[in-house]
Amino acid sequence: MAKVLEGLYYSESHEYVRVEGDFGFIGITDYAQNALGNVVYVDMPEVDDEVSAGEEFGAVESVKAASDLMSPITGVVVEVNEALEDQPELVNQDAYENWIIKVKISDKSELDDLMDAKAYATFCEK
């Protein structure tokens, strides 16, 4: 069973958002990293890029497949996780600790469209 953390918001495309104040840390879920297998590359946007809810902002490549990253929320990228440039496998070690981008959230009401931990766990079981 994939690890699902309480207090995060989850999308149907298996990204999560951890909200801290006006900022959201976006990454892929444990379920997603399990499905992908060994991650070999993470394609990330640049700082100051805008991301939009439901739109692609990058990709994760593994030895098995490449998967587009879809932003669960709208905002402006304020930081990218530079550690992933040299060590993309960190996503496999702990998907929730190793977020991909940090954004300043434009519209917190978009979080209402995402799943909580219980709903996401049920979604993954289907």
mmCIF file of C-alpha atoms in Angstrom:
data_model
loop_
_atom_site.group_PDB
_atom_site.id
_atom_site.type_symbol
_atom_site.label_atom_id
_atom_site.label_comp_id
_atom_site.label_asym_id
_atom_site.label_seq_id
_atom_site.Cartn_x
_atom_site.Cartn_y
_atom_site.Cartn_z
ATOM 1 C CA MET A 1 0.000 0.000 0.000
ATOM 2 C CA ALA A 2 1.365 3.399 -0.973
ATOM 3 C CA LYS A 3 1.959 5.916 1.800
ATOM 4 C CA VAL A 4 -0.644 8.705 1.975
ATOM 5 C CA LEU A 5 -0.008 11.579 4.375
ATOM 6 C CA GLU A 6 -2.711 13.452 6.278
ATOM 7 C CA GLY A 7 -2.881 17.220 5.826
ATOM 8 C CA LEU A 8 -1.913 17.267 2.143
ATOM 9 C CA TYR A 9 -4.092 17.888 -0.899
ATOM 10 C CA TYR A 10 -4.071 15.333 -3.708
ATOM 11 C CA SER A 11 -4.933 15.411 -7.420
ATOM 12 C CA GLU A 12 -6.263 12.601 -9.597
ATOM 13 C CA SER A 13 -3.013 12.785 -11.596
ATOM 14 C CA HIS A 14 -1.091 11.820 -8.395
ATOM 15 C CA GLU A 15 0.469 15.140 -7.435
ATOM 16 C CA TYR A 16 0.220 16.508 -3.916
ATOM 17 C CA VAL A 17 0.283 20.005 -2.420
ATOM 18 C CA ARG A 18 1.573 20.725 1.074
ATOM 19 C CA VAL A 19 0.331 24.167 2.063
ATOM 20 C CA GLU A 20 2.397 26.416 4.326
ATOM 21 C CA GLY A 21 0.911 29.899 4.614
ATOM 22 C CA ASP A 22 0.597 31.369 1.107
ATOM 23 C CA PHE A 23 2.880 28.740 -0.415
ATOM 24 C CA GLY A 24 2.324 25.279 -1.798
ATOM 25 C CA PHE A 25 4.969 22.591 -2.131
ATOM 26 C CA ILE A 26 4.087 20.383 -5.103
ATOM 27 C CA GLY A 27 5.449 16.919 -5.747
ATOM 28 C CA ILE A 28 4.390 13.466 -6.839
ATOM 29 C CA THR A 29 2.798 11.018 -4.432
ATOM 30 C CA ASP A 30 4.287 7.827 -3.087
ATOM 31 C CA TYR A 31 1.784 5.954 -5.275
ATOM 32 C CA ALA A 32 3.118 7.761 -8.368
ATOM 33 C CA GLN A 33 6.799 7.142 -7.607
ATOM 34 C CA ASN A 34 5.994 3.447 -6.996
ATOM 35 C CA ALA A 35 4.206 3.204 -10.346
ATOM 36 C CA LEU A 36 7.047 4.973 -12.180
ATOM 37 C CA GLY A 37 9.889 2.945 -10.714
ATOM 38 C CA ASN A 38 13.436 4.336 -10.565
ATOM 39 C CA VAL A 39 13.298 8.056 -11.333
ATOM 40 C CA VAL A 40 16.224 9.169 -13.485
ATOM 41 C CA TYR A 41 15.267 12.760 -14.375
ATOM 42 C CA VAL A 42 12.919 15.501 -13.163
ATOM 43 C CA ASP A 43 12.068 18.298 -15.599
ATOM 44 C CA MET A 44 11.127 21.423 -13.626
ATOM 45 C CA PRO A 45 9.994 24.916 -14.584
ATOM 46 C CA GLU A 46 12.045 28.026 -13.851
ATOM 47 C CA VAL A 47 11.610 30.322 -10.844
ATOM 48 C CA ASP A 48 9.035 33.056 -11.676
ATOM 49 C CA ASP A 49 7.216 30.773 -14.164
ATOM 50 C CA GLU A 50 3.462 30.634 -13.694
ATOM 51 C CA VAL A 51 1.756 27.280 -13.274
ATOM 52 C CA SER A 52 -1.973 26.747 -13.737
ATOM 53 C CA ALA A 53 -4.266 24.221 -12.107
ATOM 54 C CA GLY A 54 -4.714 21.215 -14.370
ATOM 55 C CA GLU A 55 -1.875 22.190 -16.708
ATOM 56 C CA GLU A 56 1.510 20.592 -17.264
ATOM 57 C CA PHE A 57 4.531 22.122 -15.514
ATOM 58 C CA GLY A 58 7.221 19.511 -16.105
ATOM 59 C CA ALA A 59 7.848 15.786 -16.268
ATOM 60 C CA VAL A 60 9.321 12.910 -14.319
ATOM 61 C CA GLU A 61 11.281 10.289 -16.245
ATOM 62 C CA SER A 62 12.001 6.819 -14.958
ATOM 63 C CA VAL A 63 13.660 3.760 -16.434
ATOM 64 C CA LYS A 64 10.132 2.531 -17.312
ATOM 65 C CA ALA A 65 8.259 5.647 -18.467
ATOM 66 C CA ALA A 66 7.977 9.403 -18.608
ATOM 67 C CA SER A 67 5.056 11.093 -16.922
ATOM 68 C CA ASP A 68 3.890 14.693 -17.262
ATOM 69 C CA LEU A 69 3.557 16.692 -14.071
ATOM 70 C CA MET A 70 0.202 18.446 -13.779
ATOM 71 C CA SER A 71 -0.125 21.369 -11.390
ATOM 72 C CA PRO A 72 -2.898 20.896 -8.828
ATOM 73 C CA ILE A 73 -3.044 24.660 -8.216
ATOM 74 C CA THR A 74 -2.367 28.007 -9.887
ATOM 75 C CA GLY A 75 0.563 30.114 -8.760
ATOM 76 C CA VAL A 76 4.037 31.459 -9.408
ATOM 77 C CA VAL A 77 7.109 29.262 -8.911
ATOM 78 C CA VAL A 78 9.259 30.740 -6.141
ATOM 79 C CA GLU A 79 11.659 27.819 -5.754
ATOM 80 C CA VAL A 80 12.581 24.543 -7.445
ATOM 81 C CA ASN A 81 14.094 21.607 -5.582
ATOM 82 C CA GLU A 82 17.619 21.820 -6.989
ATOM 83 C CA ALA A 83 18.682 18.632 -5.183
ATOM 84 C CA LEU A 84 16.589 16.695 -7.724
ATOM 85 C CA GLU A 85 18.769 17.946 -10.599
ATOM 86 C CA ASP A 86 21.680 15.824 -9.354
ATOM 87 C CA GLN A 87 19.714 13.213 -7.399
ATOM 88 C CA PRO A 88 16.319 12.586 -9.038
ATOM 89 C CA GLU A 89 16.167 9.268 -7.165
ATOM 90 C CA LEU A 90 15.376 11.243 -3.977
ATOM 91 C CA VAL A 91 11.763 11.186 -5.226
ATOM 92 C CA ASN A 92 11.823 7.388 -4.860
ATOM 93 C CA GLN A 93 13.363 7.536 -1.389
ATOM 94 C CA ASP A 94 10.681 9.860 0.032
ATOM 95 C CA ALA A 95 8.239 11.441 -2.387
ATOM 96 C CA TYR A 96 6.728 13.688 0.304
ATOM 97 C CA GLU A 97 10.010 15.063 1.647
ATOM 98 C CA ASN A 98 11.370 15.679 -1.848
ATOM 99 C CA TRP A 99 8.879 18.138 -3.325
ATOM 100 C CA ILE A 100 9.502 19.373 -6.865
ATOM 101 C CA ILE A 101 8.409 23.027 -6.883
ATOM 102 C CA LYS A 102 7.301 25.632 -4.352
ATOM 103 C CA VAL A 103 4.667 28.083 -5.592
ATOM 104 C CA LYS A 104 3.011 31.202 -4.234
ATOM 105 C CA ILE A 105 -0.635 30.176 -4.378
ATOM 106 C CA SER A 106 -2.858 32.495 -6.439
ATOM 107 C CA ASP A 107 -6.255 31.134 -5.401
ATOM 108 C CA LYS A 108 -6.591 28.986 -2.294
ATOM 109 C CA SER A 109 -10.179 28.079 -3.227
ATOM 110 C CA GLU A 110 -8.671 25.717 -5.850
ATOM 111 C CA LEU A 111 -7.619 23.484 -2.947
ATOM 112 C CA ASP A 112 -11.319 22.647 -2.496
ATOM 113 C CA ASP A 113 -11.187 20.774 -5.822
ATOM 114 C CA LEU A 114 -8.479 18.404 -4.547
ATOM 115 C CA MET A 115 -8.790 15.251 -2.445
ATOM 116 C CA ASP A 116 -7.851 14.848 1.186
ATOM 117 C CA ALA A 117 -5.768 11.872 2.338
ATOM 118 C CA LYS A 118 -8.766 9.585 2.919
ATOM 119 C CA ALA A 119 -10.335 10.329 -0.480
ATOM 120 C CA TYR A 120 -6.978 9.898 -2.239
ATOM 121 C CA ALA A 121 -6.300 6.549 -0.526
ATOM 122 C CA THR A 122 -9.717 5.340 -1.689
ATOM 123 C CA PHE A 123 -9.008 6.684 -5.190
ATOM 124 C CA CYS A 124 -5.726 4.738 -5.346
ATOM 125 C CA GLU A 125 -7.433 1.486 -4.342
ATOM 126 C CA LYS A 126 -9.704 1.578 -7.384
#
